[in-house]
Structures are given as C-alpha cells and as structure tokens.
Coordinates of C-alpha atoms and ligand atoms in Angstrom, one line a residue:
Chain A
X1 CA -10.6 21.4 14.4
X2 CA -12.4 20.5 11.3
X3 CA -14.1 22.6 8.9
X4 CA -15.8 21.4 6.0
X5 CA -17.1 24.0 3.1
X6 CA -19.4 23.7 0.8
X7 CA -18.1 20.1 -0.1
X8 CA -18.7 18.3 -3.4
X9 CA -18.4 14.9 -4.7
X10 CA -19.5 13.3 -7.2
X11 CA -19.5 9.5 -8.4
X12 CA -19.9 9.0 -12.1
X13 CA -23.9 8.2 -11.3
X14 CA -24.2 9.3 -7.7
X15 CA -23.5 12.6 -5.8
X16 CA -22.0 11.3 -2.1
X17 CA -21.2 14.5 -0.6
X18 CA -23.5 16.8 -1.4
X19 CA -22.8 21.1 -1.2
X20 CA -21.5 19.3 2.4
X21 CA -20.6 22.6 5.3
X22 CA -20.0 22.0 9.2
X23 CA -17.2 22.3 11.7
X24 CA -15.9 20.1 14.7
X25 CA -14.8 21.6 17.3
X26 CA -12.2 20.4 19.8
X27 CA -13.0 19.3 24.0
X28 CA -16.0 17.4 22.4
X29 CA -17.1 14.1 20.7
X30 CA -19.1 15.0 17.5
X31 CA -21.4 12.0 16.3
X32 CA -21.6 11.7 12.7
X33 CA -24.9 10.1 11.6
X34 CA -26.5 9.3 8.9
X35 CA -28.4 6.7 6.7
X36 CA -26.4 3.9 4.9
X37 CA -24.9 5.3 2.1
X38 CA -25.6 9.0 3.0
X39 CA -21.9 10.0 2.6
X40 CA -20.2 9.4 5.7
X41 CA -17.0 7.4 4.6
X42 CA -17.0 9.8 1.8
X43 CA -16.8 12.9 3.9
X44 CA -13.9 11.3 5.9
X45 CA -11.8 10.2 2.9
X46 CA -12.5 13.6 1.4
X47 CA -11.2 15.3 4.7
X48 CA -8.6 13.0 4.6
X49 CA -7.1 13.7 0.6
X50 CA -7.7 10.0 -0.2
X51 CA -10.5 11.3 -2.3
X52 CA -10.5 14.8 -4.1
X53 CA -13.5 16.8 -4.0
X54 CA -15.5 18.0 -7.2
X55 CA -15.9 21.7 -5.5
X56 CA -15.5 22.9 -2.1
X57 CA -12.8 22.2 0.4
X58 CA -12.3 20.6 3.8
X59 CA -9.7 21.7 6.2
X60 CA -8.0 20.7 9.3
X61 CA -6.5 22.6 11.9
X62 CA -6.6 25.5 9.1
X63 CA -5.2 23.9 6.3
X64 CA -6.2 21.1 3.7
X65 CA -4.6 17.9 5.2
X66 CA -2.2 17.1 2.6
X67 CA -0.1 20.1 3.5
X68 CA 0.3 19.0 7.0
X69 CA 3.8 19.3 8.1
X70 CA 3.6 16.1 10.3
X71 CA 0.4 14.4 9.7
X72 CA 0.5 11.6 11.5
X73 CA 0.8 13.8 14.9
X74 CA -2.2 16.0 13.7
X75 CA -4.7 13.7 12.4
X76 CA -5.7 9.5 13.4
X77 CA -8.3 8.0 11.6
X78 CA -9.7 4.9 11.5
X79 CA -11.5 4.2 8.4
X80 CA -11.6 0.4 7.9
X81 CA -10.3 -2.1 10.5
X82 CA -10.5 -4.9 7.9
X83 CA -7.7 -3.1 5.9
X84 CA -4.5 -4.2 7.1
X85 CA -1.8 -7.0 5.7
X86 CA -2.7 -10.5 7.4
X87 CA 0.6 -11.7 6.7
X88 CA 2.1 -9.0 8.8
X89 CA 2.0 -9.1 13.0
X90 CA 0.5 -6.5 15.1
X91 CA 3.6 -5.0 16.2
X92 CA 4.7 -4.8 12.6
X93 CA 2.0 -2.9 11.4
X94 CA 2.2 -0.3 14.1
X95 CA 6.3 0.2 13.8
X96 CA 6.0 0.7 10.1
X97 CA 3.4 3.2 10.4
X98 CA 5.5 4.6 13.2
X99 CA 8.2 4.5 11.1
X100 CA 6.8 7.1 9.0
X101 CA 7.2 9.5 11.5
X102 CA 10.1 8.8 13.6
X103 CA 8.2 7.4 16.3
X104 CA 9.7 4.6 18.6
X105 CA 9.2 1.3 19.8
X106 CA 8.0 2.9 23.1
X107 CA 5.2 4.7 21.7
X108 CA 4.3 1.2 19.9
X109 CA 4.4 -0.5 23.1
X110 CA 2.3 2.1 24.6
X111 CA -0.5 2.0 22.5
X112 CA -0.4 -1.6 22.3
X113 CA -0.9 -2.1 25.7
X114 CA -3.4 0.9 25.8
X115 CA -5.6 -1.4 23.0
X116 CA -5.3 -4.2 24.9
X117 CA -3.1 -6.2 22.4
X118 CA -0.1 -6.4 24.1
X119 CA -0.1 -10.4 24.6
X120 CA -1.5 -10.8 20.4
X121 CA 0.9 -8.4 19.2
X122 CA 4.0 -10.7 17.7
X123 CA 0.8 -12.6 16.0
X124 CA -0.2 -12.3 12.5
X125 CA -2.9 -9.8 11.8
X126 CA -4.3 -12.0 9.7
X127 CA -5.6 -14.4 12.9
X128 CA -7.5 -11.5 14.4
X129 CA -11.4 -11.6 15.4
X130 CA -12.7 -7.8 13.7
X131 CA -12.8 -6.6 17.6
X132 CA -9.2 -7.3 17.9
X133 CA -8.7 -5.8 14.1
X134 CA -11.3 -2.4 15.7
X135 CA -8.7 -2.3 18.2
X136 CA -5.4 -2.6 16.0
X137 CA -7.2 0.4 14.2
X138 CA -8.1 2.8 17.0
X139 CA -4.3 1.5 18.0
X140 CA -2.8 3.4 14.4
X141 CA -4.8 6.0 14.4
X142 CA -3.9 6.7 18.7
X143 CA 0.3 6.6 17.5
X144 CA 1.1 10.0 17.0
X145 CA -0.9 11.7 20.0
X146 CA -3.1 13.5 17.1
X147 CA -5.4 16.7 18.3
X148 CA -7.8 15.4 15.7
X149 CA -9.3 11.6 15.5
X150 CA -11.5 10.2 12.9
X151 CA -13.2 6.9 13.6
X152 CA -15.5 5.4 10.8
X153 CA -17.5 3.0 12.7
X154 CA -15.2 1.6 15.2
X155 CA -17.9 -0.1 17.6
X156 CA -18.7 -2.4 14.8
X157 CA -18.0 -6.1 15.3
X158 CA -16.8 -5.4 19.3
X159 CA -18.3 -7.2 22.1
X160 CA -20.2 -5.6 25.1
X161 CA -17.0 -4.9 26.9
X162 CA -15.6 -3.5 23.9
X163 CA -18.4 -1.2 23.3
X164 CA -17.8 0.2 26.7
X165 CA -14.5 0.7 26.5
X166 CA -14.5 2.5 23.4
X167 CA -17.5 4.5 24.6
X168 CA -15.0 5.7 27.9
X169 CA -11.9 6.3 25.1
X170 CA -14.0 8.8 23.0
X171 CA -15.4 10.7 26.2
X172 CA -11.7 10.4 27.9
X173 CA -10.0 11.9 24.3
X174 CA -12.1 14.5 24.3
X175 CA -11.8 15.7 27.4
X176 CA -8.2 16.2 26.9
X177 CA -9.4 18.3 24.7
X178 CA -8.9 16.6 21.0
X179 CA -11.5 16.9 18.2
X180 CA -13.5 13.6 18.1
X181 CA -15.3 12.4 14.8
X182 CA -17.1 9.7 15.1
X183 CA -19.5 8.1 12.9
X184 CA -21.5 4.9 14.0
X185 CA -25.8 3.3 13.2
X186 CA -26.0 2.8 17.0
X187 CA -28.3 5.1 18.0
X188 CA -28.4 4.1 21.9
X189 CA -24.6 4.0 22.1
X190 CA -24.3 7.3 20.4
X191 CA -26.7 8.6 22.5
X192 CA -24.2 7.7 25.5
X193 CA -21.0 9.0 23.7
X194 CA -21.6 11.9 21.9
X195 CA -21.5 15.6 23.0
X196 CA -22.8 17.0 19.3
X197 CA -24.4 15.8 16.4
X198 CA -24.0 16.0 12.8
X199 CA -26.4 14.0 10.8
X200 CA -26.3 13.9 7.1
X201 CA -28.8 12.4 4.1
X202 CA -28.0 11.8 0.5
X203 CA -25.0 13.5 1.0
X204 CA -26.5 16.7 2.8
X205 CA -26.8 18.4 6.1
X206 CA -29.9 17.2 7.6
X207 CA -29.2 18.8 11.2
X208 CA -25.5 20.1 13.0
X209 CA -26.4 20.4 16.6
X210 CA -25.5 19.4 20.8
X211 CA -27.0 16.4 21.7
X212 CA -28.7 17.8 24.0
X213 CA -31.4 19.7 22.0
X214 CA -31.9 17.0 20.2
X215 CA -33.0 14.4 23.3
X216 CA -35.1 17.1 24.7
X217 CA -37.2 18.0 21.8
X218 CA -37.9 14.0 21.2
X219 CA -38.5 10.9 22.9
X220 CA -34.8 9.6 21.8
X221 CA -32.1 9.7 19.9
X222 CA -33.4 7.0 18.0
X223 CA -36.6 8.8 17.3
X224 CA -34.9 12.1 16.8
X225 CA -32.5 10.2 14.0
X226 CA -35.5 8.6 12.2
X227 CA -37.6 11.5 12.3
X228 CA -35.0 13.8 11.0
X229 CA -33.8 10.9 8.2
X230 CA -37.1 9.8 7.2
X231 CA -37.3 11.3 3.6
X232 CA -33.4 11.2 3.0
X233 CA -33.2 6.5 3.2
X234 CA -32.3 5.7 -0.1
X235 CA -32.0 2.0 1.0
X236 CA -34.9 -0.1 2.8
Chain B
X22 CA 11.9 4.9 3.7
X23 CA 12.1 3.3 6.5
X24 CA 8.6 2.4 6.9
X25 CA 8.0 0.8 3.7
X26 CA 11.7 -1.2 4.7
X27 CA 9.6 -2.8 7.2
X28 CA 6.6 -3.7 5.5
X29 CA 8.6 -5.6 3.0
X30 CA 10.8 -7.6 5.0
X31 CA 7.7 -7.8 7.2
X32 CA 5.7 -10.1 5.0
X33 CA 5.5 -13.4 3.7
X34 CA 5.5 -12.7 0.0
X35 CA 8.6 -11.1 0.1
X36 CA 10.5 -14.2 1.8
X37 CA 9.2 -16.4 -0.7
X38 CA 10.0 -14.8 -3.5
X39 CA 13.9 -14.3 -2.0
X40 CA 13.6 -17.9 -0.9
X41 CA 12.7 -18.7 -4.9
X42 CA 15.8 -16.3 -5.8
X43 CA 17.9 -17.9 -3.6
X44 CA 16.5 -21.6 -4.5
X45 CA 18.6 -20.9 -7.8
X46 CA 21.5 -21.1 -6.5
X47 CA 20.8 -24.6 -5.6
X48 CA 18.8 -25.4 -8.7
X49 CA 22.6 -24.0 -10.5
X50 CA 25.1 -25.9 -8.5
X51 CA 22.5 -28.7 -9.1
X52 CA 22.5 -28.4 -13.0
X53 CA 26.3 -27.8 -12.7
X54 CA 26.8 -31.6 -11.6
X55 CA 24.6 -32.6 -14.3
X56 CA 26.3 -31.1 -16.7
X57 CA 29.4 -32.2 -15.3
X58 CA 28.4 -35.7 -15.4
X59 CA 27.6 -36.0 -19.2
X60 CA 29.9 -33.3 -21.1
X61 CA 32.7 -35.8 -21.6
X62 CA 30.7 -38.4 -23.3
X63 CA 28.6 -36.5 -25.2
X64 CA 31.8 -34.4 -26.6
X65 CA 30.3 -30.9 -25.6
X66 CA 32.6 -28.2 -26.7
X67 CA 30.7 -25.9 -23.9
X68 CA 27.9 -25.4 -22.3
X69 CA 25.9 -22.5 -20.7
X70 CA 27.2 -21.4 -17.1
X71 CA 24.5 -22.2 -14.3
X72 CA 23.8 -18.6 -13.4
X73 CA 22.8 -17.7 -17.2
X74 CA 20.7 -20.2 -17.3
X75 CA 18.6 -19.3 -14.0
X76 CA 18.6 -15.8 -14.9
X77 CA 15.0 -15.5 -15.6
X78 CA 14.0 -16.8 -12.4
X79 CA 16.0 -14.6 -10.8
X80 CA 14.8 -11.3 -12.5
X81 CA 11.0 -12.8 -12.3
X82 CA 11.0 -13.7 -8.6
X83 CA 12.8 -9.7 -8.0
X84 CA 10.0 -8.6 -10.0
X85 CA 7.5 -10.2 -8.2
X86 CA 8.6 -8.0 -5.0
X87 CA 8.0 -4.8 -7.0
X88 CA 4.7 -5.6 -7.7
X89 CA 3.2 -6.5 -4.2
X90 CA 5.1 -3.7 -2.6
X91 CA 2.3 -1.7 -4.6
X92 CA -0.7 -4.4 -4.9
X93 CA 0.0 -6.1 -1.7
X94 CA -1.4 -2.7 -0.3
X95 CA -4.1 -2.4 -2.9
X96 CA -5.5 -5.6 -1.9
X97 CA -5.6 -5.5 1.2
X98 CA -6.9 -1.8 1.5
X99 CA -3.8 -0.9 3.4
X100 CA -3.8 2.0 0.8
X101 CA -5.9 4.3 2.3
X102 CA -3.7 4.6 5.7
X103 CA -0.4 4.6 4.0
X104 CA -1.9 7.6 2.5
X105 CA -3.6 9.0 5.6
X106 CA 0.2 8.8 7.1
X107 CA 2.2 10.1 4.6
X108 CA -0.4 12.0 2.2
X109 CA 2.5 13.0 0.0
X110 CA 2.1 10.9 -2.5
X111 CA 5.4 12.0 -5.2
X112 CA 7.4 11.6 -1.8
X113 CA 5.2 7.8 -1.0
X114 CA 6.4 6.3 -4.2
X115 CA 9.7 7.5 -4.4
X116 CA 10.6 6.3 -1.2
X117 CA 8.9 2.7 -2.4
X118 CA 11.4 2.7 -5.4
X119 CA 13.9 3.3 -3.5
X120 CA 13.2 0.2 -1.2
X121 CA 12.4 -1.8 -4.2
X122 CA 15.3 -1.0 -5.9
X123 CA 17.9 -1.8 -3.0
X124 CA 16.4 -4.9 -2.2
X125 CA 16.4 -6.2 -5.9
X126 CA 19.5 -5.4 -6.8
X127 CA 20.9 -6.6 -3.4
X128 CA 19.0 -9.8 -4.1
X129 CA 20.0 -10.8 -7.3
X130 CA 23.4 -9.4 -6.9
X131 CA 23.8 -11.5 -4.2
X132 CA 22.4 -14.5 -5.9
X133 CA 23.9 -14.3 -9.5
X134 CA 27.7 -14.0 -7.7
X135 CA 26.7 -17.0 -5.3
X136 CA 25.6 -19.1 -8.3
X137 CA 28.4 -18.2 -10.7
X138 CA 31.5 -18.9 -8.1
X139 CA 29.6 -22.1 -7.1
X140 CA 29.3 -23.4 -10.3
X141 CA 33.1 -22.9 -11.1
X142 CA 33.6 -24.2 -7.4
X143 CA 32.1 -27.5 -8.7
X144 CA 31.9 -27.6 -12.3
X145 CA 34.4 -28.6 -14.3
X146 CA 33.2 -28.5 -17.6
X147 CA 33.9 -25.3 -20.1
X148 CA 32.5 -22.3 -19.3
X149 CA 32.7 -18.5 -19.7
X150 CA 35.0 -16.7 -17.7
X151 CA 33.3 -15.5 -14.9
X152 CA 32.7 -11.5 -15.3
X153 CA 31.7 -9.7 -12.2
X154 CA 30.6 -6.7 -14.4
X155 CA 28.3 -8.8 -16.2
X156 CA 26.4 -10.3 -13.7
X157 CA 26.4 -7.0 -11.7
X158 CA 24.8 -5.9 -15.5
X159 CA 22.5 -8.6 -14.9
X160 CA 21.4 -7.8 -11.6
X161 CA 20.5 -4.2 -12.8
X162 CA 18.4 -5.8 -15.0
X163 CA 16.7 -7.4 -12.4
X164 CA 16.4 -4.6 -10.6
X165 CA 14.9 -2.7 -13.8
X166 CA 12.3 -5.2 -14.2
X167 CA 11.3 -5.3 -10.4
X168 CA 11.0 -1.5 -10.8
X169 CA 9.2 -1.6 -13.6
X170 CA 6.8 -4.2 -11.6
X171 CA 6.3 -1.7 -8.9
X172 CA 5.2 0.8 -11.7
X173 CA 2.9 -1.6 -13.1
X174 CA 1.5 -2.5 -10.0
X175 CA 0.8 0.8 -9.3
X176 CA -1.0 1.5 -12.0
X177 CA -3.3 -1.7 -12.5
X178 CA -4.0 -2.3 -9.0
X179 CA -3.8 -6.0 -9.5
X180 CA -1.1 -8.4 -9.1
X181 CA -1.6 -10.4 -11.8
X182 CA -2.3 -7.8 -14.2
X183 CA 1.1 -6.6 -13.3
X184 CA 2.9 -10.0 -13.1
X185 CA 1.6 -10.7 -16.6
X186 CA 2.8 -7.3 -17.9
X187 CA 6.4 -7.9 -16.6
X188 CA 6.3 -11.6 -17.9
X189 CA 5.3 -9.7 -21.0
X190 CA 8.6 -7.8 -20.9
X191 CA 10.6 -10.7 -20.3
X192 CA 9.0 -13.8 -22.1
X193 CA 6.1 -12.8 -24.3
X194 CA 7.3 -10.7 -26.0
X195 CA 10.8 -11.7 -27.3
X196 CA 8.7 -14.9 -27.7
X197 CA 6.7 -13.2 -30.3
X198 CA 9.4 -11.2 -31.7
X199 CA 11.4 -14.5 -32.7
X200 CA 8.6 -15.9 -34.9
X201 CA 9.3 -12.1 -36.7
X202 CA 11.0 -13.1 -40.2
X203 CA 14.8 -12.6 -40.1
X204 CA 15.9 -9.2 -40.5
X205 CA 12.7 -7.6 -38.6
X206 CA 13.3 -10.2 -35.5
X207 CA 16.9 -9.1 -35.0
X208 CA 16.1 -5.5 -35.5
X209 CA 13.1 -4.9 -33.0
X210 CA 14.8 -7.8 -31.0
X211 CA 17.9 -5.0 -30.3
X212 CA 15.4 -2.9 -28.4
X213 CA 14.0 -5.8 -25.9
X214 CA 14.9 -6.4 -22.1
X215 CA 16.0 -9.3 -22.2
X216 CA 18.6 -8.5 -24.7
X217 CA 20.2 -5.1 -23.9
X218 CA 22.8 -6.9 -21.1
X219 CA 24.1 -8.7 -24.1
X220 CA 24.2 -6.1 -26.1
X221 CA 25.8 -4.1 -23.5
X222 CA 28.8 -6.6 -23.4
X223 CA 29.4 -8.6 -26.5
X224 CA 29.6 -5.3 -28.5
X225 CA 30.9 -7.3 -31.7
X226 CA 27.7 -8.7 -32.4
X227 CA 25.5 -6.1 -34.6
X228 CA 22.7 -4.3 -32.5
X229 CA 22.8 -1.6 -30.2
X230 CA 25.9 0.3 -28.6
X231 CA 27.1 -0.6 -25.2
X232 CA 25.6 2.5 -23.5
X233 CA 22.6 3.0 -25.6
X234 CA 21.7 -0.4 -24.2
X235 CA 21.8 0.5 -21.0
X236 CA 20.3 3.3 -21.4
X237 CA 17.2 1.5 -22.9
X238 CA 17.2 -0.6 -19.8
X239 CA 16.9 2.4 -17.5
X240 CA 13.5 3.4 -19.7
X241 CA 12.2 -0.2 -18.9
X242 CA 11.7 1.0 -15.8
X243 CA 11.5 5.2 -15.8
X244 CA 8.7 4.6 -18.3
X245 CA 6.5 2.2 -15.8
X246 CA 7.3 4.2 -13.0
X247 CA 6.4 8.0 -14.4
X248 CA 3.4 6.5 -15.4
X249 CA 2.7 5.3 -11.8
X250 CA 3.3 8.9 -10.5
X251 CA 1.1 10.1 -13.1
X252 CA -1.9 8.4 -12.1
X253 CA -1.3 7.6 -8.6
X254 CA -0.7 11.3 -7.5
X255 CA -4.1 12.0 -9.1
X256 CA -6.3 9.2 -8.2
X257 CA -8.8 8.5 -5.8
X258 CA -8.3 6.1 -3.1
Ligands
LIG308 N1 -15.4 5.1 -5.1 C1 -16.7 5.3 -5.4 N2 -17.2 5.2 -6.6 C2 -18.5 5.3 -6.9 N3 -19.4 5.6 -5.9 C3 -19.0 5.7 -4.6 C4 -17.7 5.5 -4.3 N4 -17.5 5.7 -3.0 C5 -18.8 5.9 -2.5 N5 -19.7 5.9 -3.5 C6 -21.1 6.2 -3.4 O1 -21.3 7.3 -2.6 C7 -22.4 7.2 -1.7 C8 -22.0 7.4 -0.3 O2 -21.2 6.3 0.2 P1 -20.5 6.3 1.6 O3 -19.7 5.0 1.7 O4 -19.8 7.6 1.8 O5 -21.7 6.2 2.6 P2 -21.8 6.0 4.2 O6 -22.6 7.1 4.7 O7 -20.4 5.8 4.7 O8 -22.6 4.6 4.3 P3 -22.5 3.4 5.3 O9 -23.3 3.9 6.5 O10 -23.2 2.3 4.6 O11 -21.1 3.2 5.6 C9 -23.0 5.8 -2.0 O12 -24.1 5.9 -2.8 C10 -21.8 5.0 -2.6 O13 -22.3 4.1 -3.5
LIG309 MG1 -19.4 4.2 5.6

C-alpha cells in the first residue's frame, strides 16, 4: 500500500507536488492521471526517496521507502525506460540489479522470458526499439516479486500488441493482489485498465475515486478527464 | 558490491580504459628496445625505466574508471534505479569505492609489475633496480587518483568536468607549480600527487617524511570522496 500525506515539493520557481494526500490500495490497478506537467513523475520519485519533499511525507507499506529492509522485494518501479547503459546487454542489466539483492540467474531468466526478451537479451541495450526498452523496464521493476509496482508511463512507445499485453499484466498483477500505480495520457486505454483513479492538476488532487463513478456520471473517461482538468492545463 | 562488480566489468568504458592500461606495457617494452638501441652510442649513463615513464597513463586511464563508475550512471539516467534498488545511499557509494578501488589497484598493480620485469627481460641498458614496494607505491597512487575520480564524478555529474579535475591533480597543476620561482616551487611542490611516491621513497631528498607522504596521498582521495557523500546523500535525483 501507498499512502501519500500532505506532500510538498517545490522547484526553485515551480510547486510540483502541491499539499499532495491519497492512498493506493492493494488487489487493484490505480490510474494516475493528470495533465502534462501536473506532478506525476514528481509524486513517484518523491514516494520513491529520489526526491525529498519540502513538507509532508509518503509512505509505503507503513514506512518511508528508504527504510525498507529489502526494497527491491517490496517496491518495482519503472520510471524511465530510456534510462539504462547502452553499452551494457539486457541480461547484464537485470543480474546487476539482481545482484543487489541476492537474486539469481533464475529469477533473471524468468522475467526475461516473461518480457518477452529472452531471444534480445545477450544484446546490447543500447540496440533496443523504446518498446523493447518499456519492456526491459517493467522486466527490473517485475525482479523482486514486489507487493507494490510503480509504472510511469509504460504504454509509451509500445505497439498494439504491446499495449495489450501490458494492459492484461496490470489487471493479472493486481489480481494477485499487489498495489498497481500506474500513470499514463491514454485515456481509452486507461479506461480499459484501471480499477480507480487518481487525477491530479498543478500538483493537486483534482479527484481520488473507482472508475466506475467516474464513467457513469460522463460520457467517457476522456470527457470525465477533460472536464475535471479543464482549469488545471498549464500547457496548450 | 556485487552489483556494481557487474556493471563495471559489464561495459565498454571500462575495457578500454584497461585495454589503454595494459597498451603500456607494450608501449614500455617498446620504448625499452629504443632505448636499448641508442644508449651505447650516445654514451647515456642511464636512462628512465619504461614503467616510470608510462606511469601517467597508467594512473589517468585507472582514473578514468572512477569517474564513469559515477557519471556513466549520471548520464545515462541509470541513477534513479540504482537508487530505487538500494536507496541507501552512505551504503551505494561505499560499496562503489570499494569496487573502484580493487579494480584500480588490481589494474595498475598488475600493469606497473608486467612493464617493469619486461623491460629488464629485454632491456639492457642501466636502470634502477627494480623495487616491488615502489611500484606497489605507485599503484596506490593510482588507485588514489581513480578514487578521487569517483569522488569527483560524483559530485559534478559530468565526465569531463571530473576527468579535467583529476588531470588537474596530476598534470595542471604541478605544471603550474614548476613555473613557481625556486624555493616556493619545491615547497608547495612537496604537497602534490604526483610527487608524494617519491617522497615516500627517496627520503634523502628534502621534502616531506616517508609516512606523511603517504598519508597526504590517502587525503587525495578521502577529501573527493567525503565530499561525494556529502552531497550525494542529500541530493535530489
Ligand atoms: N528537478 C526539477 N527541477 C525543477 N523543476 C522540476 C524538476 N522536476 C520537475 N519539475 C517541475 O515540476 C513540475 C511537475 O513535473 P512532473 O515531471 O512531475 O510532471 P508530470 O505530471 O510527470 O508530467 P508529464 O505528464 O509531462 O510527464 C513541472 O512544472 C516541472 O517543470
Ligand atoms: Mg511524467
């Protein structure tokens, strides 16, 4: 589980997170929306320690993330795709990450294969289309069987095929019964994926709620998003 | 530790700047043969021994390995999940130094003892005695600088701001410190990388005690790398 309170931060010009409060709960895939620069990637590094926050605090699974015993088996995020070492294959990448927490070649293999990447991954990273990258990603964050998963965009730059296969990974995660943050512009796709709904503007909570009540109190998602958004677009 | 093992041995940079390490020891046995060839005519009473004179490419291709073990993953952005994996950040860098460290004193261990027996293997014009200590001196030394690369790496976020801050160490500025008029040159020259080995060694000439030289060497890199932690525990990534 995730719970974020009252978070705060704030860029030398710009506040990105924004007196920032809502939870995730686990068994479900929580959509994380939100206009460009509204805060998103922000939120996740903040729940993540990359970033420290100016006031409030996010914790996961009851504690703030940097205190977590092991956690690479609690937490998988992907954040971005792009960021890996070209120079270094597939395979590498994984086993060092692995490496971090005495996880074994198996468990590489495994989620190799469960990425599809099996047959690229003695290739250089560097060689990779951005789906194949997407998928070297969700493979990381997948490595230590995590209860909680963190995916900043992950549809982006995948094919049809892709798309759909994501789509069934989220809804198949989740019903083991992990936490599932996911944050993603496509509002039809979402609208097939998630379970709940968090949407943020300018770095504030615009509306936490099921999908559900959302898609029967408008037309769409897509309506529902831009209705809801309208006065919080910084960028047009 | 492990982890950070593989993603040095796991990349490119890292081979070539072995590969340029161990290119000296060809580049000595090379210069050995010249030397060979032309100190009986032109009456030399002795010249320098192959791996003194590659020392510098040594320590600066050692160095080099420091610094992308921290910018290689600034670059590339790989920061921000070798942090979501291990978020403990005093724990991160010690275990890079410790991979550093190993792999540069390995290195240019290796490399300095390869050059030196090869060049009195095939040289037979005078030269120093060859002093295991020494080059083992010298290898520290390497592994100083490739530490204090690390730190610098960390801190600037950019290779070549932290390539050009160890080159500063090693060439610039004894470089300056030469063109110091005489007394002032020697003295602040005492306290300079690229002299403390000397020092360490030839303890006749005036300058720094043997231990207090070494010990100088060891800030060359503590200083570097407790800036590093400073910053790099509190940053942003
Ligand atoms: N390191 C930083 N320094 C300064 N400003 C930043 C930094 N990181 C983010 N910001 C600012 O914070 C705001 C939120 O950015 P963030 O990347 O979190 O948005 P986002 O919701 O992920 O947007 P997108 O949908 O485009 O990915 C933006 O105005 C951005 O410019
Ligand atoms: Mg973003």
């Amino acid at each position: 589980m995730i719970d974020v309170k009252h978070l705060t931060k704030t860029y030398a010009s710009t506040t990105a997170v924004d007196d920032l409060s809502f939870r995730v709960e686990p068994g479900q895939v929580t959509g994380f929306l939100g206009p460009n620069g509204a805060g998103k990637s922000t939120t996740m590094r903040l729940i993540l320690g990359l970033a420290t926050p100016t006031s409030g605090q996010a914790l996961v699974n009851g504690r703030p993330y940097r205190e977590a015993p092991e956690p690479m088996r609690e937490v998988g995020a992907l954040l971005d795709a792009t960021a890996v070492h070209p120079g270094r294959s597939a395979y590498n990448h994984l086993l060092a990450l692995a490496a971090t927490h005495g996880i074994g070649e198996i468990r590489v293999a495994e989620v190799l294969a469960q990425v599809g990447l099996t047959p690229v991954a003695r290739k250089r990273v560097g060689g990779f289309s951005l789906g194949m990258q997407q998928r070297l990603g969700i493979a990381g964050a997948l490595l230590g069987d995590p209860a909680v998963l963190m995916f900043d965009e992950p549809v982006n730059g995948l094919d049809p095929d892709g798309v759909r296969w994501i789509r069934h990974l989220m809804r198949g995660l989740a019903a083991e019964g992990r936490t599932i943050l996911l944050s993603s512009h496509l509002m039809s796709e979402m609208a097939l994926t998630a379970d709940h709904l968090v949407i943020i503007g300018r770095g504030r909570l615009v509306a936490d709620t099921p999908l559900s009540d959302l898609t029967s109190a408008y037309p769409s998602l897509e309506e529902a998003y831009l209705q809801l958004t309208g006065s919080s677009v910084e960028y047009r | 530790m492990r982890a950070e093992w593989i993603k040095l041995r796991s990349t490119a940079s890292t081979h070539y700047a072995v590969g340029t390490a161990a290119l000296v020891l060809v580049l000595g046995v090379a210069w050995t043969l010249y030397v060979d060839s032309i100190w009986h005519e032109r009456g030399l009473r002795s010249a320098a021994a192959a791996e003194e004179g590659f020392l510098p490419v040594v320590q600066l291709a050692v160095a080099v390995i420091g610094v992308l073990a921290a910018t290689g993953e600034y670059a590339t952005g790989l920061i921000r999940q070798t942090l979501t994996v291990t978020p403990r950040r005093s724990r991160l860098l010690l275990d890079k130094a410790a991979v550093v460290a190993l792999t540069a004193f390995a290195v240019s261990a290796a490399v300095l003892l390869a050059t030196a027996s090869a060049a009195r293997l095939v040289g037979d014009y005078p030269m120093a005695e060859l002093d295991v200590a020494q080059l083992l001196a010298h290898a520290l030394a390497a592994t100083v600088l490739s530490l204090a690369g690390l730190g610098l790496g960390v801190v600037t976020r950019s290779t070549a701001g932290a390539v050009s801050g160890v080159v500063a160490l090693l060439f610039v500025v004894p470089g300056i410190v030469n063109l110091l008029p005489t007394p002032w040159s020697t003295r602040i020259g005492a306290f300079l990388l690229p002299n403390l080995v000397p020092q360490a060694f030839l303890p006749e000439r005036a300058g720094l005690e043997p231990l207090a030289a070494i010990g100088l060497l060891l800030l060359y890199a503590a200083v570097p790398l407790a800036a590093a932690w400073a910053v790099f525990t509190r940053r942003d990534v």
